[in-house]
Coordinates of C-alpha atoms in Angstrom, one line a residue:
M288 CA 26.8 0.5 1.4
P289 CA 23.9 2.4 -0.1
K290 CA 21.7 4.6 2.1
L291 CA 18.4 3.5 0.5
S292 CA 17.3 0.3 -1.1
I293 CA 14.3 0.5 -3.5
I294 CA 12.6 -2.9 -3.9
I295 CA 10.5 -3.7 -6.9
P296 CA 8.6 -7.1 -7.0
T297 CA 7.6 -8.1 -10.5
R298 CA 6.0 -10.9 -12.4
D299 CA 5.3 -11.0 -16.2
R300 CA 5.2 -7.3 -16.8
P301 CA 8.1 -6.8 -19.3
Q302 CA 6.4 -3.7 -20.9
L303 CA 5.8 -1.9 -17.6
L304 CA 8.8 -2.9 -15.5
P305 CA 11.5 -0.8 -17.3
R306 CA 9.6 2.4 -16.7
A307 CA 9.4 1.7 -12.9
V308 CA 13.0 0.7 -12.7
Q309 CA 14.1 3.9 -14.5
S310 CA 12.1 6.0 -12.2
A311 CA 13.9 4.4 -9.2
L312 CA 17.3 4.9 -10.8
S313 CA 16.5 8.5 -11.7
Q314 CA 16.2 9.7 -8.1
T315 CA 18.0 13.0 -7.3
M316 CA 19.7 11.1 -4.4
A317 CA 22.4 8.9 -6.0
D318 CA 23.2 6.9 -2.8
L319 CA 20.8 4.0 -3.5
E320 CA 20.4 0.6 -4.9
V321 CA 17.4 -0.9 -6.8
I322 CA 16.5 -4.5 -6.2
V323 CA 14.2 -6.1 -8.7
V324 CA 12.7 -9.4 -7.4
D325 CA 11.5 -11.5 -10.4
D326 CA 8.7 -13.6 -8.9
A327 CA 9.2 -16.6 -11.4
S328 CA 8.1 -14.7 -14.5
T329 CA 7.5 -16.8 -17.6
Q330 CA 10.5 -15.1 -19.2
P331 CA 13.3 -13.9 -16.9
V332 CA 13.6 -10.2 -16.4
D333 CA 15.9 -8.5 -18.9
L334 CA 17.0 -5.0 -18.0
P335 CA 19.9 -2.7 -19.1
A336 CA 22.9 -3.1 -16.8
D337 CA 23.4 -0.5 -14.1
P338 CA 25.9 -0.7 -11.2
R339 CA 23.1 0.2 -8.8
L340 CA 20.7 -2.4 -10.1
R341 CA 20.4 -6.0 -8.8
I342 CA 18.0 -8.7 -10.2
I343 CA 17.0 -11.6 -8.0
R344 CA 15.1 -14.3 -9.8
L345 CA 12.9 -16.7 -7.9
S346 CA 12.4 -20.3 -9.3
Q347 CA 9.0 -20.5 -7.7
A348 CA 6.5 -17.7 -7.3
R349 CA 5.9 -16.4 -3.8
G350 CA 3.5 -13.6 -4.5
G351 CA 4.0 -9.9 -3.9
A352 CA 4.5 -10.2 -0.2
G353 CA 7.0 -13.0 -0.6
A354 CA 8.9 -11.1 -3.3
R355 CA 9.1 -8.0 -1.0
N356 CA 10.4 -10.2 1.8
V357 CA 13.2 -11.5 -0.5
G358 CA 14.1 -8.0 -1.5
T359 CA 14.0 -6.8 2.1
E360 CA 16.3 -9.6 3.3
A361 CA 18.8 -8.9 0.4
A362 CA 18.7 -5.1 0.9
Q363 CA 22.0 -3.4 1.9
G364 CA 20.6 0.0 2.7
R365 CA 19.6 1.2 6.2
W366 CA 16.4 2.5 4.7
I367 CA 14.0 0.8 2.3
A368 CA 11.2 1.7 0.0
Y369 CA 8.9 -0.4 -2.2
L370 CA 7.7 0.3 -5.7
D371 CA 5.1 -1.7 -7.7
D372 CA 6.3 -2.7 -11.1
D373 CA 3.5 -0.8 -12.9
D374 CA 4.0 2.5 -11.0
C375 CA 6.7 5.2 -10.9
L376 CA 8.5 7.3 -8.3
L377 CA 8.9 11.0 -8.9
P378 CA 12.6 12.1 -8.9
H379 CA 12.5 13.7 -5.5
M380 CA 10.9 10.9 -3.6
A381 CA 14.0 9.6 -1.8
D382 CA 15.4 13.0 -1.0
V383 CA 12.3 14.5 0.5
S384 CA 11.4 11.3 2.4
L385 CA 14.8 10.9 4.1
E386 CA 15.1 14.6 4.8
A387 CA 11.7 14.5 6.6
I388 CA 12.7 11.5 8.7
A389 CA 15.9 13.3 9.7
K390 CA 13.8 16.3 11.0
A391 CA 11.0 14.3 12.5
T392 CA 10.1 14.8 16.2
L393 CA 7.8 11.8 16.5
P394 CA 8.8 8.9 18.7
P395 CA 11.4 6.8 16.9
P396 CA 11.6 4.8 14.9
V397 CA 9.9 6.9 12.2
G398 CA 8.7 5.9 8.7
V399 CA 7.4 8.4 6.2
I400 CA 4.7 8.3 3.6
S401 CA 3.8 10.9 1.0
G402 CA 1.3 11.7 -1.7
I403 CA 0.2 9.8 -4.8
D404 CA -1.1 10.9 -8.2
V405 CA -3.3 8.4 -9.9
V406 CA -2.5 8.8 -13.7
D407 CA -3.8 7.4 -16.9
D408 CA -1.7 6.2 -19.9
T409 CA -1.2 9.7 -21.2
G410 CA 0.1 11.0 -17.8
K411 CA -3.0 12.9 -17.0
T412 CA -3.7 13.0 -13.2
L413 CA -7.1 11.4 -12.4
E414 CA -6.8 11.7 -8.6
T415 CA -4.4 13.0 -6.0
R416 CA -4.2 11.4 -2.6
L417 CA -2.4 13.0 0.4
P418 CA -1.7 11.0 3.6
P419 CA -2.7 11.9 7.2
P420 CA -0.1 14.2 8.8
S421 CA 1.1 11.7 11.5
R422 CA 0.4 8.5 13.3
P423 CA 2.7 8.3 16.4
R424 CA 4.1 5.0 17.5
G425 CA 1.3 3.0 19.2
C426 CA -1.5 3.9 16.8
H427 CA -3.2 1.6 14.3
F428 CA -2.9 3.7 11.2
A429 CA -6.0 3.1 9.0
L430 CA -8.2 2.5 12.1
E431 CA -7.6 6.0 13.5
V432 CA -10.2 8.7 12.5
L433 CA -9.0 10.3 9.3
E434 CA -8.5 14.0 8.8
P435 CA -10.6 15.7 6.2
G436 CA -9.2 15.6 2.7
K437 CA -6.6 13.0 3.5
S438 CA -6.3 9.4 2.3
Y439 CA -5.1 6.1 3.8
N440 CA -4.5 4.8 0.3
T441 CA -1.0 6.2 0.2
K442 CA 0.8 3.3 1.9
Q443 CA 2.8 2.4 -1.3
T444 CA 5.1 5.4 -0.6
L445 CA 6.5 4.1 2.7
V446 CA 10.2 4.8 3.4
V447 CA 11.3 3.1 6.7
E448 CA 14.3 1.5 8.3
R449 CA 14.9 -2.1 7.0
D450 CA 15.2 -3.3 10.6
A451 CA 11.7 -2.0 11.4
I452 CA 10.2 -4.3 8.7
L453 CA 12.4 -7.3 9.8
Q454 CA 11.5 -6.9 13.4
I455 CA 7.8 -7.2 12.8
G456 CA 8.4 -10.4 10.7
G457 CA 8.2 -8.8 7.3
W458 CA 5.2 -9.0 4.9
D459 CA 2.6 -11.7 5.6
E460 CA 2.9 -14.1 2.7
T461 CA -0.5 -15.6 3.4
F462 CA -2.0 -12.4 1.9
R463 CA -2.2 -11.8 -1.8
S464 CA -4.4 -8.7 -1.5
R465 CA -4.5 -6.1 1.3
V466 CA -0.8 -6.7 1.9
H467 CA -0.1 -3.0 2.6
T468 CA -3.0 -2.6 5.0
E469 CA -2.0 -5.7 6.9
L470 CA 1.6 -4.6 7.2
F471 CA 0.7 -1.1 8.5
L472 CA -1.5 -2.6 11.2
R473 CA 1.6 -4.3 12.6
L474 CA 4.1 -1.6 11.8
N475 CA 2.4 1.5 13.3
P476 CA 2.2 0.1 16.9
V477 CA 6.0 0.0 16.9
C478 CA 6.9 2.7 14.4
S479 CA 5.7 6.3 14.0
I480 CA 4.3 7.2 10.6
L481 CA 4.9 10.7 9.3
G482 CA 2.8 11.9 6.4
L483 CA 4.1 14.5 3.9
P484 CA 1.7 16.7 1.8
I485 CA 4.0 16.2 -1.2
V486 CA 3.3 13.9 -4.2
T487 CA 6.2 11.6 -4.8
Y488 CA 4.5 8.5 -6.5
Q489 CA 2.5 7.9 -9.6
L490 CA 0.0 5.1 -9.6
Y491 CA -0.6 4.0 -13.2
E492 CA -4.3 3.2 -13.9
H493 CA -4.1 0.7 -16.8
P494 CA -6.3 -2.0 -18.2
G495 CA -3.9 -4.8 -17.5
A496 CA -4.3 -7.4 -14.7
R497 CA -4.0 -6.2 -11.2
V498 CA -4.3 -8.1 -7.9
S499 CA -6.8 -5.5 -6.7
R500 CA -9.2 -6.3 -9.5
N501 CA -9.4 -10.0 -8.6
T502 CA -12.9 -10.1 -7.0
N503 CA -12.5 -13.4 -5.2
L504 CA -9.1 -12.6 -3.9
R505 CA -10.3 -9.3 -2.6
Q506 CA -13.1 -10.9 -0.6
E507 CA -10.9 -13.7 0.8
S508 CA -8.1 -11.2 1.8
F509 CA -10.7 -8.8 3.4
Q510 CA -12.0 -11.6 5.6
R511 CA -8.5 -12.9 6.4
L512 CA -7.4 -9.4 7.4
I513 CA -10.3 -8.9 9.9
D514 CA -9.9 -12.4 11.3
K515 CA -6.2 -11.8 11.9
H516 CA -6.6 -8.4 13.5
Q517 CA -10.1 -8.7 14.9
A518 CA -9.2 -7.4 18.4
V519 CA -7.8 -4.2 17.0
F520 CA -10.8 -3.7 14.6
R521 CA -13.2 -4.2 17.5
A522 CA -11.4 -1.6 19.5
H523 CA -12.0 1.0 16.8
P524 CA -15.8 0.5 16.0
Q525 CA -16.3 3.7 14.0
M526 CA -13.4 3.1 11.6
F527 CA -14.2 -0.7 11.6
A528 CA -17.6 0.1 10.3
N529 CA -16.1 2.6 7.7
F530 CA -13.7 -0.1 6.6
V531 CA -16.5 -2.6 6.0
Y532 CA -18.7 0.0 4.4
D533 CA -16.0 1.0 2.0
H534 CA -15.4 -2.6 1.1
A535 CA -19.2 -2.9 0.4
L536 CA -19.0 0.1 -2.0
M537 CA -16.0 -1.5 -3.9
S538 CA -17.7 -4.9 -4.0
Y539 CA -20.8 -3.2 -5.6
R540 CA -18.7 -1.4 -8.2
M541 CA -17.0 -4.7 -9.1
G542 CA -20.4 -6.4 -9.6
Q543 CA -20.5 -8.4 -6.4
K544 CA -23.9 -7.2 -5.3
S545 CA -24.7 -9.9 -2.7
Q546 CA -21.3 -9.4 -1.0
A547 CA -21.9 -5.7 -1.0
L548 CA -25.3 -6.1 0.7
S549 CA -23.9 -8.4 3.3
S550 CA -21.1 -6.0 4.1
V551 CA -23.5 -3.0 4.4
V552 CA -25.5 -5.1 6.9
W553 CA -22.3 -6.0 8.8
A554 CA -21.3 -2.3 9.0
I555 CA -24.7 -1.4 10.3
Q556 CA -24.3 -4.0 13.1
I557 CA -21.0 -2.5 14.0
D558 CA -22.0 1.2 14.0
P559 CA -25.7 1.6 13.3
L560 CA -26.1 5.4 13.4
R561 CA -23.1 6.4 11.3
T562 CA -23.6 3.6 8.8
M563 CA -27.3 4.4 8.2
K564 CA -26.4 8.1 7.8
K565 CA -23.7 7.3 5.2
T566 CA -26.1 5.0 3.4
I567 CA -28.9 7.6 3.2
E568 CA -26.4 10.2 2.0
K569 CA -25.3 7.9 -0.8
L570 CA -28.9 7.3 -1.8
V571 CA -29.6 11.0 -1.9
Q572 CA -26.5 11.6 -4.0
R573 CA -27.6 8.9 -6.5
F574 CA -31.2 10.0 -6.9

């Protein structure tokens, strides 16, 4: 039985997928399996054979959350990690993550996240994101006040016990976007999250289609997320306002100006003083 299962959901990315799979198979820790879940790609996934590699093909698409659930259920490792099919793991990812879990003093169970380099097609680093140091069991991850210089956008690096994911019901398949944020809002109340100041993951910034660039899907999933977890959001008004304000900024960058304006107004209603201060600071920076 492998110690770690790395799950890669994929759909119609034959040019990018082999790179992701090779990065998972090239871990310095050999005691692992890689499960590629082919979410009904137009052409079935075709990869070089490897005794540690399994391919599960779905006859009907279930989306990224559904494909992750299939992989989680099929996994044989005690520990699991997830890798997007257009990204890469650095070779030490598995080793440093499991070593940190073994030494953790946070209330169990403990999952670990680490840093991300956003890279372009030449491998140049465009941005480095490091996670918050810890969120003990009982917290609500991205709704806790964030330490300076840290980022919540490192959730893709999660390594956690398979049972912890199964016990919270897995990934919510009603979401197509915001799936990691939604999962962590259910995971952190029952599982401590340890953050490592080590980059282990490369997020590939490419011009191809990404769920995060689908403007309508982003808006729908944003509202669905708040509706599902509204009690938790309301219990954290400062970060709730930040969350809505950040959504407004992204909506504006994606050309959705009316949605951006309505989100700014909403953030002001939640936390007037802090939101107005942030808005003024943004205007000063721009002009």
